[in-house]
Tab-separated table of C-alpha atoms in Angstrom:
chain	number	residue	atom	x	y	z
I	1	UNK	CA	-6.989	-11.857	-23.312
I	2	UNK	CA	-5.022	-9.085	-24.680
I	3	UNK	CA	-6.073	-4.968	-25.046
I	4	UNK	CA	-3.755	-3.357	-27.521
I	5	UNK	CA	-5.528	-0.238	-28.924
I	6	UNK	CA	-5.748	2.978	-27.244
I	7	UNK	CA	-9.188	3.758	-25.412
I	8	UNK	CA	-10.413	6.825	-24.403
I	9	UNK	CA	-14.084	8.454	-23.202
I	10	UNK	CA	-15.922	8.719	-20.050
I	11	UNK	CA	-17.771	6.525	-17.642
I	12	UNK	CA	-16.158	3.489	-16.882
I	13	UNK	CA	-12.731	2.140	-19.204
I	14	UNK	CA	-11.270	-0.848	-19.135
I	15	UNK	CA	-7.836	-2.160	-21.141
I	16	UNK	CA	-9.808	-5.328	-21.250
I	17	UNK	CA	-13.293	-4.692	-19.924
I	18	UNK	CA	-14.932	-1.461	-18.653
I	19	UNK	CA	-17.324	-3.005	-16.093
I	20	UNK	CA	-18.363	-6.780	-14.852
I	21	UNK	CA	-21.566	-7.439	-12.757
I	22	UNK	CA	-21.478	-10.890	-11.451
I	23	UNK	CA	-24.837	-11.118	-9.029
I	24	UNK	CA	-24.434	-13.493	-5.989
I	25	UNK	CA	-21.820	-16.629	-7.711
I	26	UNK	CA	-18.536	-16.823	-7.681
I	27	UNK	CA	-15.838	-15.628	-10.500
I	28	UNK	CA	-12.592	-15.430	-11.740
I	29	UNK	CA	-10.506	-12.893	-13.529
I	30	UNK	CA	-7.408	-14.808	-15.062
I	31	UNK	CA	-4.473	-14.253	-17.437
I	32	UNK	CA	-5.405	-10.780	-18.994
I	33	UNK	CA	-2.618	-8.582	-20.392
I	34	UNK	CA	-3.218	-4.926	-21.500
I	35	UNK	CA	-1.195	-3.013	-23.680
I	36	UNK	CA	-3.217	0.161	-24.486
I	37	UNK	CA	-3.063	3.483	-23.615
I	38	UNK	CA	-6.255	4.681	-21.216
I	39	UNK	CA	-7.309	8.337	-21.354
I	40	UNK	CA	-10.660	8.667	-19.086
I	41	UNK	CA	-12.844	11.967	-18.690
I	42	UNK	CA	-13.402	14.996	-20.878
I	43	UNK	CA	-12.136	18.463	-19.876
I	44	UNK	CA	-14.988	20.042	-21.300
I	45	UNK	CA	-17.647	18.705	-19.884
I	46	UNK	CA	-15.849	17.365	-16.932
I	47	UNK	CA	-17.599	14.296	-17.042
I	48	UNK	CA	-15.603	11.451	-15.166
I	49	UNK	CA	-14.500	8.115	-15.659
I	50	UNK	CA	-13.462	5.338	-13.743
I	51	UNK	CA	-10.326	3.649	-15.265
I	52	UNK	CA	-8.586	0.133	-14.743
I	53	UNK	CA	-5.916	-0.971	-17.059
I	54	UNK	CA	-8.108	-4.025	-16.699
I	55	UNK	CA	-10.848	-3.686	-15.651
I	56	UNK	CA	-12.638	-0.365	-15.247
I	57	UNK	CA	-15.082	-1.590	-12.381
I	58	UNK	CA	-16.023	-4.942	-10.688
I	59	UNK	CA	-18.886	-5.707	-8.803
I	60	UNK	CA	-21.079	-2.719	-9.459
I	61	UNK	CA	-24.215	-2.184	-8.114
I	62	UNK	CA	-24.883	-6.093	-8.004
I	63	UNK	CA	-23.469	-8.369	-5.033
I	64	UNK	CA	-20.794	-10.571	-5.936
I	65	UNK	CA	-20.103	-13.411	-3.548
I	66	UNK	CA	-16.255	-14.007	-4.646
I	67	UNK	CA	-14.409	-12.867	-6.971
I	68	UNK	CA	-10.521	-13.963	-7.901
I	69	UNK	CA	-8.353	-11.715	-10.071
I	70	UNK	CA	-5.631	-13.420	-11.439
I	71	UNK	CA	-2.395	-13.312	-13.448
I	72	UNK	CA	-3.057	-9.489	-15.386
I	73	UNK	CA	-0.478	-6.982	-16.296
I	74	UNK	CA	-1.207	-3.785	-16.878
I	75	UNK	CA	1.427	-2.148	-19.547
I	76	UNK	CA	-0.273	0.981	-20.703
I	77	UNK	CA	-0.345	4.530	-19.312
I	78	UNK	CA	-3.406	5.386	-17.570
I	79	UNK	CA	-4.526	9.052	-17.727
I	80	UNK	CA	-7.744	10.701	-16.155
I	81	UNK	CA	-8.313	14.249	-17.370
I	82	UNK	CA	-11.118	14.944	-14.573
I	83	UNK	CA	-11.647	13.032	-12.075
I	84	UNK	CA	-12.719	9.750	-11.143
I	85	UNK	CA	-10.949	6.437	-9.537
I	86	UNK	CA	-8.066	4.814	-11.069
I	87	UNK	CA	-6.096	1.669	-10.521
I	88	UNK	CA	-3.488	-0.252	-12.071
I	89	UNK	CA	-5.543	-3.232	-12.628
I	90	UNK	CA	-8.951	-2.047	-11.141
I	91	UNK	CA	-10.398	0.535	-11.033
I	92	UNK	CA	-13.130	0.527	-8.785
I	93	UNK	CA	-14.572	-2.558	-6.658
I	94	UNK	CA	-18.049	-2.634	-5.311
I	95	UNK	CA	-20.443	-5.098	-3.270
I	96	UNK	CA	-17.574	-7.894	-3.497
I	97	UNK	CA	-17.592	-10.030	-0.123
I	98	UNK	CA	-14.581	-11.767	-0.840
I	99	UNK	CA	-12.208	-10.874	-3.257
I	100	UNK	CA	-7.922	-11.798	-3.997
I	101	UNK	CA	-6.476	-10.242	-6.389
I	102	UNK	CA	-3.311	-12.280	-7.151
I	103	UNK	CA	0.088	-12.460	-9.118
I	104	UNK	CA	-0.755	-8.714	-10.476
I	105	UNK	CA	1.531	-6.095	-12.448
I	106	UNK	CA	1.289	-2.577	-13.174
I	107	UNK	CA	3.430	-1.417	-15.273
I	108	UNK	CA	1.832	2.009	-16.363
I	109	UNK	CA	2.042	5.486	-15.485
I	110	UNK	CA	-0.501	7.071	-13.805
I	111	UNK	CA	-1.886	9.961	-14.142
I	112	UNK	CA	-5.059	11.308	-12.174
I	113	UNK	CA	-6.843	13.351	-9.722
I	114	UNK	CA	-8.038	11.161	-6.292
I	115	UNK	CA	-8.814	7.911	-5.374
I	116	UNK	CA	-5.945	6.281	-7.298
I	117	UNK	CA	-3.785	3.017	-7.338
I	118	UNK	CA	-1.482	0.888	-8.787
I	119	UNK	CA	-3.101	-2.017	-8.375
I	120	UNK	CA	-6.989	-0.841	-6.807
I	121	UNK	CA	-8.108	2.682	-7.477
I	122	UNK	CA	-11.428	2.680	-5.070
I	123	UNK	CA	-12.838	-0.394	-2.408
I	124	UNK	CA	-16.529	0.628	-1.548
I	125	UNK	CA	-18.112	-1.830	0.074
I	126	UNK	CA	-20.563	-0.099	2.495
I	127	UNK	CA	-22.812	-2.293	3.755
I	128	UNK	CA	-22.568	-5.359	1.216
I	129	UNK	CA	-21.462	-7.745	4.005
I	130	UNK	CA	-17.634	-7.602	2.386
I	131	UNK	CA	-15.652	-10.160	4.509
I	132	UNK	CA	-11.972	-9.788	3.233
I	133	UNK	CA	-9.245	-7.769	0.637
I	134	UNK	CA	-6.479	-9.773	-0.133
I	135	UNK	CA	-4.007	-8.770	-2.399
I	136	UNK	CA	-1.403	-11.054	-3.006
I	137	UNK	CA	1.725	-11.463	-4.947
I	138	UNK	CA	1.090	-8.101	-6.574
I	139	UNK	CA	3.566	-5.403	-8.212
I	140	UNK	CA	3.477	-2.182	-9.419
I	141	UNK	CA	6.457	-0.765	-10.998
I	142	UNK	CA	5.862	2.627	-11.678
I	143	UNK	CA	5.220	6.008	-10.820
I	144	UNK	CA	1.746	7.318	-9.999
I	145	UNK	CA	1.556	11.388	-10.019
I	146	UNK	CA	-2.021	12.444	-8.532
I	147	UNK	CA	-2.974	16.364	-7.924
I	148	UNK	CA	-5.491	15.131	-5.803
I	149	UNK	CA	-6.118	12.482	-2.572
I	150	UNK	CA	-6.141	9.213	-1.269
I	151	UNK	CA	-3.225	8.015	-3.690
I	152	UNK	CA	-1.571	4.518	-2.739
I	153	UNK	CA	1.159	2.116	-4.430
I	154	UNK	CA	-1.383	-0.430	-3.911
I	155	UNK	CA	-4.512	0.762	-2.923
I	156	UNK	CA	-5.810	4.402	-2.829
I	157	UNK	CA	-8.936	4.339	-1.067
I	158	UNK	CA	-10.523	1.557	1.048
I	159	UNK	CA	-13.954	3.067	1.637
I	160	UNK	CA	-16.685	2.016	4.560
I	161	UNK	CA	-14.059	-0.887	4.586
I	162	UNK	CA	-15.434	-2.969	7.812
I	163	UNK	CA	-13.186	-5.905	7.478
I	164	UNK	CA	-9.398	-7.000	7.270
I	165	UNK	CA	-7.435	-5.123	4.308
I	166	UNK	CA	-4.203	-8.204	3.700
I	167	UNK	CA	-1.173	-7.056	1.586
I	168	UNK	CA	1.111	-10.254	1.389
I	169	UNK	CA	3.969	-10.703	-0.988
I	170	UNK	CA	3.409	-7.749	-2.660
I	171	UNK	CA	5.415	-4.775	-4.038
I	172	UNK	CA	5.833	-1.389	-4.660
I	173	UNK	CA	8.725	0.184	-6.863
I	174	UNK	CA	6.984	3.644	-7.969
I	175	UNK	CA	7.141	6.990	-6.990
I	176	UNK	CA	3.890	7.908	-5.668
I	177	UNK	CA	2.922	11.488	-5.283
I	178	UNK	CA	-0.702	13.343	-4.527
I	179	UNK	CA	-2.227	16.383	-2.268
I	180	UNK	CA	-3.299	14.116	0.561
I	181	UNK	CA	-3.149	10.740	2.018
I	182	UNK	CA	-0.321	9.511	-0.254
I	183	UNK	CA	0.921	5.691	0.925
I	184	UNK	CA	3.822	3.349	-0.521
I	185	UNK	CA	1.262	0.771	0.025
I	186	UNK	CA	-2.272	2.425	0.842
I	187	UNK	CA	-3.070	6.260	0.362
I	188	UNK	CA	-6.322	5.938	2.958
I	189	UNK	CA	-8.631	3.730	4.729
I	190	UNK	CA	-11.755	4.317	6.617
I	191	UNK	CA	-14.407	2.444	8.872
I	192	UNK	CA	-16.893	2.902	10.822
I	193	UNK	CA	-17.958	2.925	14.206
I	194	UNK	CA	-19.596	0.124	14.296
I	195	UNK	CA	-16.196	-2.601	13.698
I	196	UNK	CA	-12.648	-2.055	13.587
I	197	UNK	CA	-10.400	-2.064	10.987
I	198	UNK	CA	-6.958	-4.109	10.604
I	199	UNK	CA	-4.652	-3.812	7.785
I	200	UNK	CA	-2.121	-6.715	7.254
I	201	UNK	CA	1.387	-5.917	5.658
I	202	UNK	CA	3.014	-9.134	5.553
I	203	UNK	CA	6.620	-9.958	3.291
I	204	UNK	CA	5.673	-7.106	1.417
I	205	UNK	CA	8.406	-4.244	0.060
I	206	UNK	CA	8.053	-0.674	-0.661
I	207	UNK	CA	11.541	0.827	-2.789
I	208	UNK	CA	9.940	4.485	-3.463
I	209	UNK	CA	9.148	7.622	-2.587
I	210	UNK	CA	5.754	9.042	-1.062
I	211	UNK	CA	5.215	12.805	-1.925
I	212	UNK	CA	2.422	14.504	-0.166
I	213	UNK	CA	2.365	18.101	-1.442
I	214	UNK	CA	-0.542	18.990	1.653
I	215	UNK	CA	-0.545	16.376	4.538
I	216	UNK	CA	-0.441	12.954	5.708
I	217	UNK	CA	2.104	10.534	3.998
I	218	UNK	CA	4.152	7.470	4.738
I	219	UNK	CA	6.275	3.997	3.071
I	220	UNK	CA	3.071	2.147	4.519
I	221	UNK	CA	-0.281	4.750	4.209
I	222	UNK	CA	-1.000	8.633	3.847
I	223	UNK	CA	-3.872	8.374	6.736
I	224	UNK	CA	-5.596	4.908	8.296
I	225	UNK	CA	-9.064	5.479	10.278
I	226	UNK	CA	-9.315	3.799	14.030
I	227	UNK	CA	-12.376	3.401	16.534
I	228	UNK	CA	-11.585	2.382	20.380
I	229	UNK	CA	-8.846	-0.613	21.328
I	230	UNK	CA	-8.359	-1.007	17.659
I	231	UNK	CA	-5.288	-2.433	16.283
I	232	UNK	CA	-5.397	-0.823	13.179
I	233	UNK	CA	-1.834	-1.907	11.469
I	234	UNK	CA	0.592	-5.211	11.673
I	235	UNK	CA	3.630	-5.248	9.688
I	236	UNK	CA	6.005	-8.475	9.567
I	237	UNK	CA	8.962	-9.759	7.443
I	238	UNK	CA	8.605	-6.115	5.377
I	239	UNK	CA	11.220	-3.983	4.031
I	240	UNK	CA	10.320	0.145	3.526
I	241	UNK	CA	13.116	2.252	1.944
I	242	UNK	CA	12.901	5.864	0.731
I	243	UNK	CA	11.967	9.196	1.278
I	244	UNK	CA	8.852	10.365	2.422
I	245	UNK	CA	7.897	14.078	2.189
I	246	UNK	CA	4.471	16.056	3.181
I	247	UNK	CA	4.230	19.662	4.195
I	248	UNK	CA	2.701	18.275	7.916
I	249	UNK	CA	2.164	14.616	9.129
I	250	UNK	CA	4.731	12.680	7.623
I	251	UNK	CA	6.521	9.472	8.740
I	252	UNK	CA	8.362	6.581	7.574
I	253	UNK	CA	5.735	4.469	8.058
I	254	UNK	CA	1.958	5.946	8.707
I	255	UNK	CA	1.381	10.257	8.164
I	256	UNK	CA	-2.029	9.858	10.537
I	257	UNK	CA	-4.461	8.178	11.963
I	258	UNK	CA	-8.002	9.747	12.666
I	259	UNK	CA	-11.110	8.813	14.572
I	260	UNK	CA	-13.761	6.757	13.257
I	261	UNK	CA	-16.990	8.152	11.503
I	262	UNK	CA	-19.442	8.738	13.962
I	263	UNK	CA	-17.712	7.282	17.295
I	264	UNK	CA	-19.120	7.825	20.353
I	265	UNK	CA	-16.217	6.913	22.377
I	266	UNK	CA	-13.931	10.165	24.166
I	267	UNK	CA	-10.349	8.148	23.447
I	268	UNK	CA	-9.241	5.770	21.203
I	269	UNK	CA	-6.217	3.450	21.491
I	270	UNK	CA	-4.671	2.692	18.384
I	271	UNK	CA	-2.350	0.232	18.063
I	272	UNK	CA	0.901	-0.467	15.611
I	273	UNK	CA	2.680	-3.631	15.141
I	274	UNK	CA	6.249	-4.039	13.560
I	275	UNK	CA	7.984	-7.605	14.132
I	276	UNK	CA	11.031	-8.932	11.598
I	277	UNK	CA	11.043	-5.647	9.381
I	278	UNK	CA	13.209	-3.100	7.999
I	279	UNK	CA	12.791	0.497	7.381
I	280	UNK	CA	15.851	3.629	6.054
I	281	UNK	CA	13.858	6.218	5.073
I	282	UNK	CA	14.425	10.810	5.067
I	283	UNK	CA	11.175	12.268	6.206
I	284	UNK	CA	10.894	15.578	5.698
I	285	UNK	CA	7.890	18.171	6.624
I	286	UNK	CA	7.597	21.983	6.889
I	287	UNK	CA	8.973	24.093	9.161
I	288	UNK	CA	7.291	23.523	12.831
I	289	UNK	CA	4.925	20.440	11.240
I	290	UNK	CA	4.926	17.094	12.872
I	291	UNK	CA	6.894	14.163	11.772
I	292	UNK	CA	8.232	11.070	13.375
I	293	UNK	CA	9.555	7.107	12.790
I	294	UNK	CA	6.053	5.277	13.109
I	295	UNK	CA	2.930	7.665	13.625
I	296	UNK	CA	3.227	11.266	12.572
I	297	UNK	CA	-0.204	12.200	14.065
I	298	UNK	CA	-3.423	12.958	13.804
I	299	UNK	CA	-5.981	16.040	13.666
I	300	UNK	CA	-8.414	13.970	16.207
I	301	UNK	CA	-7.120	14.879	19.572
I	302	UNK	CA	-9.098	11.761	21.023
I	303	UNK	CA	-6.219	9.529	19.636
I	304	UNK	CA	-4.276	9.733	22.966
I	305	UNK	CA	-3.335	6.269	23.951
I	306	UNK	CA	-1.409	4.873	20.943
I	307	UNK	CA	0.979	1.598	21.377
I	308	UNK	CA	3.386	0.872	19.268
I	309	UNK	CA	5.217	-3.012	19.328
I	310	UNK	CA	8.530	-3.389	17.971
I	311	UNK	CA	10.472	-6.663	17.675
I	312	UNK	CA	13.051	-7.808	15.763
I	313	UNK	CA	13.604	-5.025	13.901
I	314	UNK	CA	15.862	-2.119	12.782
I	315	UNK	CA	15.818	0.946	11.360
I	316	UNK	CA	17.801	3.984	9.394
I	317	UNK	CA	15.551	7.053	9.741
I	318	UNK	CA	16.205	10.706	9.345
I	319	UNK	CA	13.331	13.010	10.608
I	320	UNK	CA	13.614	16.903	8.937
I	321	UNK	CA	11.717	19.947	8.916
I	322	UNK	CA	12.047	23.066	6.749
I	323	UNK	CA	15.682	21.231	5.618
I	324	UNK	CA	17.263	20.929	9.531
I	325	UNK	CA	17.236	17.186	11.009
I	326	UNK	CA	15.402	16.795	14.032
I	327	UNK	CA	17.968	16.315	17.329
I	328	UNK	CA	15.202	14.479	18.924
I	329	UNK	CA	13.125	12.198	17.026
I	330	UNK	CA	9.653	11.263	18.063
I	331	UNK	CA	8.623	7.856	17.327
I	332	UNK	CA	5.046	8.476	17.249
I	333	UNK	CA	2.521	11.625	18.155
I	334	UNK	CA	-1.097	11.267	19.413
I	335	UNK	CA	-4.250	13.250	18.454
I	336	UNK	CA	-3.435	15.961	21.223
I	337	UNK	CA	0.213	16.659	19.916
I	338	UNK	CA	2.233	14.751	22.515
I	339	UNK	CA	5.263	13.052	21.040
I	340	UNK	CA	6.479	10.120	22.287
I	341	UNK	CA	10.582	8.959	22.047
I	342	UNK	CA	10.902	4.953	22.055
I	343	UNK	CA	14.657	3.629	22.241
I	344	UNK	CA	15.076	1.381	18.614
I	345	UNK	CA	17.611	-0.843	16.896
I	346	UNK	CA	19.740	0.777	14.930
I	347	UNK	CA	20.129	-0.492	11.241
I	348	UNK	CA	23.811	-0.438	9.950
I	349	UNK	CA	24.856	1.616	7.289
I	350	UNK	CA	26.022	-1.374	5.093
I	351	UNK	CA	23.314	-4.329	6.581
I	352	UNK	CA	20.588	-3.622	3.232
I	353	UNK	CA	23.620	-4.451	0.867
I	354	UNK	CA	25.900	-6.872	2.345
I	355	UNK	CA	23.478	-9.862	3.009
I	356	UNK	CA	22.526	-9.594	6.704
I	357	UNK	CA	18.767	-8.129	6.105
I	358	UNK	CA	18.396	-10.073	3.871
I	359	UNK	CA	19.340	-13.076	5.716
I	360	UNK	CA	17.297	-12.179	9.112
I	361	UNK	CA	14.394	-11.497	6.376
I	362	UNK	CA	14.940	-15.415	5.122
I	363	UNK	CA	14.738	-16.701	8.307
I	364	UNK	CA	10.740	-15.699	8.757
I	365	UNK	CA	10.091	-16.129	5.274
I	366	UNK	CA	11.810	-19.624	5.038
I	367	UNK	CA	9.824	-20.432	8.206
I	368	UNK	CA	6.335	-19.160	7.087
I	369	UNK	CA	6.464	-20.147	3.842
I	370	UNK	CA	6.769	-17.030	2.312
I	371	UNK	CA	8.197	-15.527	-0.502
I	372	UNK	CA	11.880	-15.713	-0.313
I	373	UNK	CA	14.568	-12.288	-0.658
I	374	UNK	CA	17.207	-12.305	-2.948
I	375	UNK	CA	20.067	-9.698	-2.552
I	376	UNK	CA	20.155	-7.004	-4.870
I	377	UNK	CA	22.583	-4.418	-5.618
I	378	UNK	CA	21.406	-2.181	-2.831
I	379	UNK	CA	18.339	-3.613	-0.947
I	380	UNK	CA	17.140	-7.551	-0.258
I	381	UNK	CA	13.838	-7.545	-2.796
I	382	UNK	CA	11.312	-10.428	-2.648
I	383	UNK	CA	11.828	-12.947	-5.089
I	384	UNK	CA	9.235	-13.001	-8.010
I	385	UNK	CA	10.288	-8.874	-8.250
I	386	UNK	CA	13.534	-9.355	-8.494
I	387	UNK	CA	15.156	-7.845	-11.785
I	388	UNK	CA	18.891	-9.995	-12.298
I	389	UNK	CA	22.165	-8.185	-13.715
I	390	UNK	CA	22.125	-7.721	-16.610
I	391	UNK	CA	25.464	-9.766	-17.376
I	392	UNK	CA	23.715	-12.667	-15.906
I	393	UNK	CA	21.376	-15.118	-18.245
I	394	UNK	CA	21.230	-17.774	-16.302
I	395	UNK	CA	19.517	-17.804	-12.755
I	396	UNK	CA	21.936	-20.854	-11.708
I	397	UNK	CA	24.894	-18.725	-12.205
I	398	UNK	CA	23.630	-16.689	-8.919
I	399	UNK	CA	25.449	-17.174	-6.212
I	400	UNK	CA	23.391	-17.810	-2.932
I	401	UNK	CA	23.987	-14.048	-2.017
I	402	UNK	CA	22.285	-13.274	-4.441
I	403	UNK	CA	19.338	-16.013	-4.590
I	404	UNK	CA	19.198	-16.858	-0.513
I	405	UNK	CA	18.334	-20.404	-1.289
I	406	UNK	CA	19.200	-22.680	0.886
């Protein structure tokens, strides 16, 4: 199916459908490509809209008990005048207890208030008995510019989100930019008290940069939300470059974390993972704000005991604030303000263009049976995002610097 003319209005827009409502069976989303131009909401009434470029809204009110979504590409520029969620492909998903979203493009600008993504604007779940988010094999390739928050190159807002959040083989090439909670991969997240929360970055890339013009901001996510003993992030075989900017609470990797809704416990440990991954990155905050490699903070001072596991892995980063680099780098804060130093590998200057990331990427990919990296001109980039030179028409002519086959 294929959306070519322009749509516009309030309530909820879709390139190809506005909403679906699939009660209690199983469904499937497949092959849908959308051309149009969406322009949601009405400045005079402020009404709002909820906008995929395509679909506007799945799920609904009614509970779906699997849903797949398949194959799209979103090629139109999405617009919301008011307000109102906004995502790349979706726009909103509701009551889904299983749902993939798979082999997805965005291609579109975006332009909106809160809540947005380039692939999922908005994942409310509440209490619907949601079991897993995967998103998988999943692009978006261009710029999302939000004056509002929770603003993610994949996801902007996982909601009462009670289970595991999995981003594997996925991309983001944008420029993402917002007030608040602004992610490469996931603007915010939050739980509850009553279950943790993990999210799952696995062979995943972010080229782009994350622009917070308030607070919290990272390559990975603006702000995740943690209860006690929670591990609340893994990321393996990834690669995060770019700059990452906030006016307090920015990091390479994750601007905050903050306590769980209505959590009786007095401390929470959260806990970071990073095995087999990559990261060059300039963070810069105000003057006197908090910024640092993994965890930048958090405004809950129960956050005290935080862990952060490294193996395998190397990084480039430049902390700044008000425009002078930070002599001593912090590798993560807690809730109560303490920073923390942890000694790193260092990533060369040349090792993201002459081959060797790339090659120590292969060997989990190859291993895993993951996607595989292909040298580009600057960066390894997974394979199915790959973009050749242009002086090249035929893939065999690439040499196996540039492919990493075998």
């Amino acid at each position: 199916k294929t959306g070519e003319k322009s749509v516009a209005g309030s309530g909820t827009l879709g390139g190809i459908v506005g909403s679906l409502e699939v009660e209690g069976k199983t469904g499937a989303i497949i092959d849908c490509v959308n051309n149009a131009t969406i322009i949601g909401g009405h400045a005079e009434t402020t009404e709002k809209a909820t906008i995929g470029g395509i679909f506007g809204k799945v799920g609904a009110t009614k509970l779906v008990a699997e849903m797949t979504v398949r194959d799209c590409r979103n090629n139109g520029t999405l617009q919301q005048i008011t307000d109102g969620p906004v995502g790349g492909i979706i726009g909103e998903i509701a009551r889904v207890k299983v749902i993939t979203v798979e082999n997805c493009e965005n291609y579109g600008s975006i332009t909106a208030a809160s809540n947005i993504g380039g692939i999922v604007g908005y994942l409310d779940f509440g209490a619907s008995g949601a079991q897993e988010f995967v998103l998988r094999g999943c692009l978006n390739a261009a710029d999302i510019t939000a004056s509002g928050d929770r603003v993610g190159g994949m996801i902007g807002f996982a909601d009462r989100w009670l289970q595991p959040v999995s981003v594997i083989s996925c991309a983001n090439k944008g420029n993402i930019t917002g007030a608040n909670y602004v992610g490469g991969i996931i603007g915010y997240s939050a739980t509850t008290e009553s279950r943790g929360q993990l999210i799952t970055v696995l062979n995943t890339m972010v080229l782009g940069n994350v622009t917070a013009t308030g607070n919290y901001a990272g390559l990975v996510a603006g702000s995740l939300m943690t209860r006690d003993t929670n591990s609340i992030l893994q990321i393996t075989n990834s690669l995060f470059v770019g700059n990452v900017t906030a006016a307090n609470y920015a990091a390479a990797l994750l601007g905050g974390v903050v306590r769980a809704i209505g959590t009786k416990v007095t401390t929470t440990e959260t806990k970071l993972t990073v095995t087999g991954s990559f990261v060059k990155a300039t963070v810069s905050v105000s003057a006197g704000a908090q910024t640092a490699i993994f965890l930048a903070g958090s405004e809950t001072p129960e956050i005290t005991n935080v862990t952060v596991t490294v193996e395998n892995s190397r990084f480039a980063v430049t902390l700044m604030q008000d425009g002078t680099a930070v002599t001593d780098p912090k590798a993560y804060y807690t809730g109560d303000g303490t920073g923390v130093s942890q000694a790193l590998t260092a990533l060369g200057e040349d090792e993201l263009a002459d081959g060797t990331v790339q090659a120590l990427l292969n060997e989990y990919a190859k291993a895993n049976n993951l996607m595989i990296w292909y040298q580009g001109g600057t960066t390894p980039e997974l394979r199915a995002f790959y973009i050749k030179p242009a002086d090249i028409t035929n893939e065999r002519d690439l040499s196996h610097g540039y492919t990493g086959e075998a």
